[in-house]
GROMACS .gro file of C-alpha atoms in nm:
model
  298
    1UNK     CA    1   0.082   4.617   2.749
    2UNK     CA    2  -0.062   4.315   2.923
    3UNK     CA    3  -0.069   4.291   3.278
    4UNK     CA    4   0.163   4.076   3.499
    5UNK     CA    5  -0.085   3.817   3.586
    6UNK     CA    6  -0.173   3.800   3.202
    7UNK     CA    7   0.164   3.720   3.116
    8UNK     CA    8   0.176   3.502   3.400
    9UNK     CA    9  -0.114   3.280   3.313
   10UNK     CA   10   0.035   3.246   2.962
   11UNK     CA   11   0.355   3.135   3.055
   12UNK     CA   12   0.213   2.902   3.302
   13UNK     CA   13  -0.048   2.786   3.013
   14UNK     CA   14   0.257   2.721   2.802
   15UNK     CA   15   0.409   2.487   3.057
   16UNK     CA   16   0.108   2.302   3.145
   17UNK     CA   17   0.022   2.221   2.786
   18UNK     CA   18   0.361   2.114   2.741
   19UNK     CA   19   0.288   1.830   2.999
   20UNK     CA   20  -0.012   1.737   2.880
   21UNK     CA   21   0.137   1.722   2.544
   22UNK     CA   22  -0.057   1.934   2.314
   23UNK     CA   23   0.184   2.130   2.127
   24UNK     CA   24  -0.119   2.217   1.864
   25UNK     CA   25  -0.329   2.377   2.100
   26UNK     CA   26  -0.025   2.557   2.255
   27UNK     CA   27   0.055   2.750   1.928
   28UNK     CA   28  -0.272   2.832   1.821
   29UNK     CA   29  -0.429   2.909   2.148
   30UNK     CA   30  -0.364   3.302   2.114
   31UNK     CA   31  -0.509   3.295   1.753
   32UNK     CA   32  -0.841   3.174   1.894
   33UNK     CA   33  -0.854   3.361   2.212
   34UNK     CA   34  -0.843   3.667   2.050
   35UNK     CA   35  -1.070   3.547   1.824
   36UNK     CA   36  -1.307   3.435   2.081
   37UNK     CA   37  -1.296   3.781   2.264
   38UNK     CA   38  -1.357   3.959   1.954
   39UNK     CA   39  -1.670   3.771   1.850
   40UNK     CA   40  -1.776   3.681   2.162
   41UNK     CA   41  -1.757   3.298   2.162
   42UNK     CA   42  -1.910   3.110   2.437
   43UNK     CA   43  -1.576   2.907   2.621
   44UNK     CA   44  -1.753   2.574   2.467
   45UNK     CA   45  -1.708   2.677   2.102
   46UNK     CA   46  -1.289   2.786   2.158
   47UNK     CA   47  -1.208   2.502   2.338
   48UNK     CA   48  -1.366   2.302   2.049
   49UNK     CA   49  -1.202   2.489   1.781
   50UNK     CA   50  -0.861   2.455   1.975
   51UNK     CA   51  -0.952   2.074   2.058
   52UNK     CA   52  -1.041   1.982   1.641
   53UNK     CA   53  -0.721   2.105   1.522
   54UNK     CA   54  -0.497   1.942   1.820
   55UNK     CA   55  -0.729   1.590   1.728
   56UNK     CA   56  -0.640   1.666   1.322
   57UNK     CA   57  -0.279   1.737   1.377
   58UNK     CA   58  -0.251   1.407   1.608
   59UNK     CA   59  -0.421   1.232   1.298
   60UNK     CA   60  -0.183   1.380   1.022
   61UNK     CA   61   0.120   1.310   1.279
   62UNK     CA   62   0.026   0.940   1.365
   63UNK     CA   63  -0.010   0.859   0.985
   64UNK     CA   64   0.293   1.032   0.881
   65UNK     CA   65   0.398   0.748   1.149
   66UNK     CA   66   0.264   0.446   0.999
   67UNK     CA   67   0.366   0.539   0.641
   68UNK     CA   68   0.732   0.549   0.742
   69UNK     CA   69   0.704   0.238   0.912
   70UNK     CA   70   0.495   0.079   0.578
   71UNK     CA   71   0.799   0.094   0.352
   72UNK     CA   72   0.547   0.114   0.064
   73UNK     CA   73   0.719   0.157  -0.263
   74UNK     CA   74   0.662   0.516  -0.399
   75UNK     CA   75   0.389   0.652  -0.603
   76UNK     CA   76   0.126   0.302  -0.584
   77UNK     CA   77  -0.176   0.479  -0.536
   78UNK     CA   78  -0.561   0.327  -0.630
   79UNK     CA   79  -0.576   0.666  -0.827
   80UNK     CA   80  -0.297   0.591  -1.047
   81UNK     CA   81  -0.362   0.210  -1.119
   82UNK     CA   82  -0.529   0.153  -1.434
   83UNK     CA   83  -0.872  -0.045  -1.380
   84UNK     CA   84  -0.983  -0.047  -1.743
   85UNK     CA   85  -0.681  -0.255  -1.780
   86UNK     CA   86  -0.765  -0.545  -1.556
   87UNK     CA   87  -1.125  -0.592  -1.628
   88UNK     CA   88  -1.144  -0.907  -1.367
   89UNK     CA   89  -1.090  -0.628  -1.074
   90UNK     CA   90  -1.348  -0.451  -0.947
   91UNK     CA   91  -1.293  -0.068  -0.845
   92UNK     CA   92  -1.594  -0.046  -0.612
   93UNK     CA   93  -1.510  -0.377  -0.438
   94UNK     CA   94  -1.153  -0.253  -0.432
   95UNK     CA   95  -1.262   0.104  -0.283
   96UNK     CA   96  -1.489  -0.063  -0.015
   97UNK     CA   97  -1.156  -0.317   0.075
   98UNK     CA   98  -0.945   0.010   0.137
   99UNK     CA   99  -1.174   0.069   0.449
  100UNK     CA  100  -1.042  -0.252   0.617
  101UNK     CA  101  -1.325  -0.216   0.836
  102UNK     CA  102  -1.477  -0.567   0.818
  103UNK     CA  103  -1.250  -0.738   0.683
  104UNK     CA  104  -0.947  -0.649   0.857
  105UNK     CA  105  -1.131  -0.670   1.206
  106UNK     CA  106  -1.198  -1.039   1.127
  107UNK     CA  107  -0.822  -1.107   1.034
  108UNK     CA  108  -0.947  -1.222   0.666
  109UNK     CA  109  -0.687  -1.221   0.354
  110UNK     CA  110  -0.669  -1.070   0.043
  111UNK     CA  111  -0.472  -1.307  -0.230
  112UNK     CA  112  -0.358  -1.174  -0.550
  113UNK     CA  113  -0.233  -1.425  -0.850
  114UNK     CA  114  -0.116  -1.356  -1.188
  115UNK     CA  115   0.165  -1.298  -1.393
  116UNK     CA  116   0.474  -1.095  -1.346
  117UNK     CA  117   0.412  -0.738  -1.430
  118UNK     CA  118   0.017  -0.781  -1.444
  119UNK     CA  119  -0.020  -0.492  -1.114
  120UNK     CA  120  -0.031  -0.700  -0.839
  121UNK     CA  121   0.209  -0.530  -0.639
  122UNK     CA  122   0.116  -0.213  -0.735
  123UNK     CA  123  -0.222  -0.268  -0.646
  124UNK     CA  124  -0.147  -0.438  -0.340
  125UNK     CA  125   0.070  -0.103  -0.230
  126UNK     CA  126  -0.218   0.097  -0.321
  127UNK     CA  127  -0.484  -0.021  -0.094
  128UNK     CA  128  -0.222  -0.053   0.211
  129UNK     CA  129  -0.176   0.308   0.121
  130UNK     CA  130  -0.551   0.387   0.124
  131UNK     CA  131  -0.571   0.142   0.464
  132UNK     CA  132  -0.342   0.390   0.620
  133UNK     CA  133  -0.508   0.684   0.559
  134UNK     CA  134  -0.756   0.527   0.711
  135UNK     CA  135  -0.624   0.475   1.038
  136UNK     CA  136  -0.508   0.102   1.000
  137UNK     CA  137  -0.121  -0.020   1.033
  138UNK     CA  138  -0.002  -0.168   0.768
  139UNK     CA  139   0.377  -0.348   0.659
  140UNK     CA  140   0.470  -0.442   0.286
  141UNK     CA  141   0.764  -0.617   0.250
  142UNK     CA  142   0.940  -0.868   0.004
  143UNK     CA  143   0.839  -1.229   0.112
  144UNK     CA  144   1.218  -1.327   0.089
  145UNK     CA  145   1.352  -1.035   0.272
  146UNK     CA  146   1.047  -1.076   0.557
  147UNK     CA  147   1.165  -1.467   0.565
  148UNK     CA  148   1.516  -1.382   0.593
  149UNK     CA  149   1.445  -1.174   0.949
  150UNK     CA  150   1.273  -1.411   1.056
  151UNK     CA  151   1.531  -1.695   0.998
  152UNK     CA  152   1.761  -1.492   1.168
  153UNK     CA  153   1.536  -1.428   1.446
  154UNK     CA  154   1.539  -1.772   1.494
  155UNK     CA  155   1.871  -1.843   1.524
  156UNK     CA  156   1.903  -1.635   1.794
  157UNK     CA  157   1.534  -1.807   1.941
  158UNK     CA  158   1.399  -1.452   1.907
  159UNK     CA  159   1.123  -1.601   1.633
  160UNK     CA  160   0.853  -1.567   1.891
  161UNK     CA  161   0.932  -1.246   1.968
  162UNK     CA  162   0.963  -1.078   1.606
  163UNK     CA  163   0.637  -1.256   1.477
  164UNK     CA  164   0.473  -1.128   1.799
  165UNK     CA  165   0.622  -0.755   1.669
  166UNK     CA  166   0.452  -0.749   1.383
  167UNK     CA  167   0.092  -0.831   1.582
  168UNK     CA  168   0.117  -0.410   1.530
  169UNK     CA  169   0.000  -0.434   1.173
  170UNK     CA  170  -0.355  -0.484   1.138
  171UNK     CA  171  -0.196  -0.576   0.821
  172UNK     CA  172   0.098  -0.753   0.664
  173UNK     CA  173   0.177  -0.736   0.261
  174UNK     CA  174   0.397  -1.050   0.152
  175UNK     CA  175   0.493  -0.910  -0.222
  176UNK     CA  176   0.659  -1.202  -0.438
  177UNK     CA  177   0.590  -1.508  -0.232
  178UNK     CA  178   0.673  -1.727  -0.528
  179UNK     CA  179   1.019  -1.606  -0.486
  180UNK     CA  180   1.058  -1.760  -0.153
  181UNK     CA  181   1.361  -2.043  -0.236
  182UNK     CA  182   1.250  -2.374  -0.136
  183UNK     CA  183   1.383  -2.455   0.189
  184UNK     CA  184   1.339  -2.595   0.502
  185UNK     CA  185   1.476  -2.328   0.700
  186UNK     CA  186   1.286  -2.085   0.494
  187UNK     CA  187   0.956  -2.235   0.450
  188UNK     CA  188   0.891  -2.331   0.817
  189UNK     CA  189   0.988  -1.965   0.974
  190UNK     CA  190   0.703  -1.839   0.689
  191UNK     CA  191   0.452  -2.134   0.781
  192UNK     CA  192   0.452  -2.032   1.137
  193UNK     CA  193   0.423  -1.663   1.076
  194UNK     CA  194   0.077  -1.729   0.861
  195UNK     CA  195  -0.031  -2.002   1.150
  196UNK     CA  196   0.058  -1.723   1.443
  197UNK     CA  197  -0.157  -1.459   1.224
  198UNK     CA  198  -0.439  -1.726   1.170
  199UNK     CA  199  -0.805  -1.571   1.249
  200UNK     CA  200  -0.587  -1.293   1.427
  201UNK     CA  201  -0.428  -1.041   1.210
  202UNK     CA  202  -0.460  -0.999   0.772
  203UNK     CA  203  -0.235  -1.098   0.534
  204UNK     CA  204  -0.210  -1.016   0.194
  205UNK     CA  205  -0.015  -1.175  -0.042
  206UNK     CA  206   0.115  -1.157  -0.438
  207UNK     CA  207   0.210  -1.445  -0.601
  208UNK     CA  208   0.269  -1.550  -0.976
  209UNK     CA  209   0.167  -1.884  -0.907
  210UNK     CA  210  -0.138  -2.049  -0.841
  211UNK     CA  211  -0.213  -2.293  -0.519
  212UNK     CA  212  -0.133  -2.578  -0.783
  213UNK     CA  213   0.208  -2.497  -0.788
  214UNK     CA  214   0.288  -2.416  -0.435
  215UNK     CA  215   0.477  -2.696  -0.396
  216UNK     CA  216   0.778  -2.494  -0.486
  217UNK     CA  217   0.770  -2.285  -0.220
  218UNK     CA  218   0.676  -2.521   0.079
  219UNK     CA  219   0.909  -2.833   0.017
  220UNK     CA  220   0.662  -3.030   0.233
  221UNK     CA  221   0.339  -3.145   0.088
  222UNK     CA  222   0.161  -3.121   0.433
  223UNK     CA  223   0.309  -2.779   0.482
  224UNK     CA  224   0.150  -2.693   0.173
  225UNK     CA  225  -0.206  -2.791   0.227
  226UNK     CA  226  -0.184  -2.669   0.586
  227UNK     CA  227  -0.046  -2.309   0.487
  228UNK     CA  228  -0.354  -2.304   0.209
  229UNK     CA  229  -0.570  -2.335   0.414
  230UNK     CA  230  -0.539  -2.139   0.658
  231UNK     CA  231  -0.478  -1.877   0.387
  232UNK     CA  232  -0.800  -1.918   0.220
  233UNK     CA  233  -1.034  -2.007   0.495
  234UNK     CA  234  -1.116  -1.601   0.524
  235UNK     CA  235  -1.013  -1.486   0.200
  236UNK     CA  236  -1.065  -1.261  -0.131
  237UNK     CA  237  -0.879  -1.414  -0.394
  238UNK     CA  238  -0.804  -1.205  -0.700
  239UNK     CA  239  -0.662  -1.342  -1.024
  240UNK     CA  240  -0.489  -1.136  -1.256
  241UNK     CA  241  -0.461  -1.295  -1.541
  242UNK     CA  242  -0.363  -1.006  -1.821
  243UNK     CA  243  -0.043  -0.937  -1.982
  244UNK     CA  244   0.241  -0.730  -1.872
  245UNK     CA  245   0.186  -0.364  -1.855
  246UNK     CA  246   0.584  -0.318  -1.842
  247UNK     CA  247   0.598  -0.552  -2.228
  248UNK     CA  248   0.275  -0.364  -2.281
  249UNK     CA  249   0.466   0.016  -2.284
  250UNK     CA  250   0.778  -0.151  -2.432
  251UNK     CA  251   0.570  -0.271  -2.755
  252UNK     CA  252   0.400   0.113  -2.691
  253UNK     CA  253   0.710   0.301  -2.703
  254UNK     CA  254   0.833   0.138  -2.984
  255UNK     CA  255   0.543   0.173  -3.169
  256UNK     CA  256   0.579   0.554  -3.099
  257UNK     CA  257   0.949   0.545  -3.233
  258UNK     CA  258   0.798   0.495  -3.540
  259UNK     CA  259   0.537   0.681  -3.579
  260UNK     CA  260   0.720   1.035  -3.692
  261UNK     CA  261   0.854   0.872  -4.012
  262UNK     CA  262   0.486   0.699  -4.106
  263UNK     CA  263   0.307   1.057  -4.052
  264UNK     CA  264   0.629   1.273  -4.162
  265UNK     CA  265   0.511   1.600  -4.409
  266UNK     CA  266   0.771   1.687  -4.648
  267UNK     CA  267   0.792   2.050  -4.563
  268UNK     CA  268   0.918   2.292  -4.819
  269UNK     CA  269   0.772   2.167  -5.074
  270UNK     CA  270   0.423   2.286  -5.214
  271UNK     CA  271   0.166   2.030  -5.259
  272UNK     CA  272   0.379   1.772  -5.184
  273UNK     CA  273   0.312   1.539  -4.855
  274UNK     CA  274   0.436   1.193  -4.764
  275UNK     CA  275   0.212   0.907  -4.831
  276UNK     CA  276   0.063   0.752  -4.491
  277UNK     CA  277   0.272   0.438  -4.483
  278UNK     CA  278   0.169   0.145  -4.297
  279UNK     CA  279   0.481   0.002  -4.099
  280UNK     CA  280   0.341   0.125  -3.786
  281UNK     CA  281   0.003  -0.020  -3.823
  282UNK     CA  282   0.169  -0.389  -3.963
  283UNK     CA  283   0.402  -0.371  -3.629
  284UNK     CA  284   0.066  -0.340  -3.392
  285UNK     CA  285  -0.103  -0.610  -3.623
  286UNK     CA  286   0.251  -0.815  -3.572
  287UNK     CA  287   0.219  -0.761  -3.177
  288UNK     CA  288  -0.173  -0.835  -3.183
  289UNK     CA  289  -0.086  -1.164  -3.343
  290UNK     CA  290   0.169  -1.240  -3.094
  291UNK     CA  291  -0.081  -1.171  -2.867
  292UNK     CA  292   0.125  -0.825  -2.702
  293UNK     CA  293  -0.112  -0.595  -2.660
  294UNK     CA  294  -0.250  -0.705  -2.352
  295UNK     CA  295  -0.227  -0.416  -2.146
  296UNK     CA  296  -0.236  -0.444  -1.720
  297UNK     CA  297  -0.166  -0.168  -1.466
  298UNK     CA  298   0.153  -0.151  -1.290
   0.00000   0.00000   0.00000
């Protein structure tokens, strides 16, 4: 049975970690203590055992945090895109971006062109993803919906306000830009949120079309140079120029479809098997020459 003053000191211990906020070190406290008496530790070595997991907990809490304020879209990971299938994409330089040390502290930009379905997004996702588990903030968001907001925000002349709210993110992921309808309104609330993040704070952004074509988005041509350039000035530029991986697996799955019938065994009967037929191997050659089989990662 432990003494009064032993069971005082504990409750009291209990308490004052509560105000200090260490709920870590208040549950495994015990654990270690008895540990400690039983091996001897000197005090320096518990309160450093006790101290690492209260610092790893804070860690796994605070990016349990910034994923839920992300909104990445499930499952976009830099393990699960497929490399081999956009040759023009580096996985070491991608790796060494999804530190965001240097570039990130400069407030640099990462721009990714290409086609629809060619991984942009996904890719896009995935190093946010790796970003945050790497202690940076990061927002993805669809350019229209982000535009939107801010629209709104400026109708009730809160626009300063919300683009100073998203200061937060280290970095901010503008998926579909091209989609942005080609507007005054629109175009000027999404000018002024790259000018405010200028030098200051990253952007990345997807878009299916190149700078040449911009002029669909930004009605002005002014607004259009000026918004280039202050996009590129400190910026990786990526372009994706490889087929859809979603026509790529439709072509794929049909080619599967057909592939029981082509290698089918006539069972039952002795020394008889189907011939190998070819239909599967003329549809491939079919999609080949309507150049289908590009394949890109989603």
């Amino acid at each position: 049975m432990k003494p009064i003053s032993h069971a005082v000191d504990e409750a009291r211990l209990g308490i004052m970690l509560n105000e200090l906020r260490l709920p870590t070190i208040k549950t495994l406290w015990p654990r270690f203590a008895e540990q400690s008496d039983r091996e001897g530790w000197p005090a320096a070595r518990f309160l450093a055992a006790i101290a690492e997991h209260e610092l790893a907990e804070r860690a796994h809490r605070r990016i349990g945090r910034h994923l839920a304020e992300a909104h990445l879209p499930p499952g976009k990971t830099l393990d699960s895109f497929a490399f081999e299938a956009v040759p023009m994409i580096s996985k070491a330089q991608i790796t060494a971006m999804a530190a965001g040390d240097s570039w990130l502290a400069k407030g640099a930009n990462v721009l990714l062109f290409g086609p629809p379905g060619g991984g942009k997004s996904h890719l896009a996702a995935a190093i946010g993803l790796a970003l945050i588990e790497n202690g940076w903030r990061v927002l993805f968001a669809r350019t229209t919906d982000l535009v939107q907001k801010l629209q709104v925000a400026r109708r009730e002349l809160q626009i300063e306000a919300a683009i100073a709210k998203l200061d937060k993110f280290d970095l901010l992921i503008l998926d579909d830009l091209a989609y942005v309808t080609k507007d005054q309104a629109e175009t000027s609330v999404l000018f002024e949120l790259i000018s405010a993040r200028y030098e200051r704070r990253s952007i990345m952004i997807t878009a299916n079309q190149p700078f040449g074509e911009w002029n669909r988005v930004f009605p002005d041509p002014a607004m259009t140079l000026a918004a280039v350039d202050r996009l590129v000035h400190h910026a990786t530029i990526f372009e994706m120029n490889v087929e859809s991986y979603r026509r790529r697996s439709a072509i794929e799955a049909k080619r599967q479809r057909g592939r029981p019938a082509a290698f089918a065994t006539i069972k039952n009967t002795p020394g008889i098997d189907a011939p190998r037929q070819s239909e599967g191997d003329d549809e491939v050659a079919r999609d080949n020459q309507n150049g289908n089989l590009g394949l890109a990662a989603t």
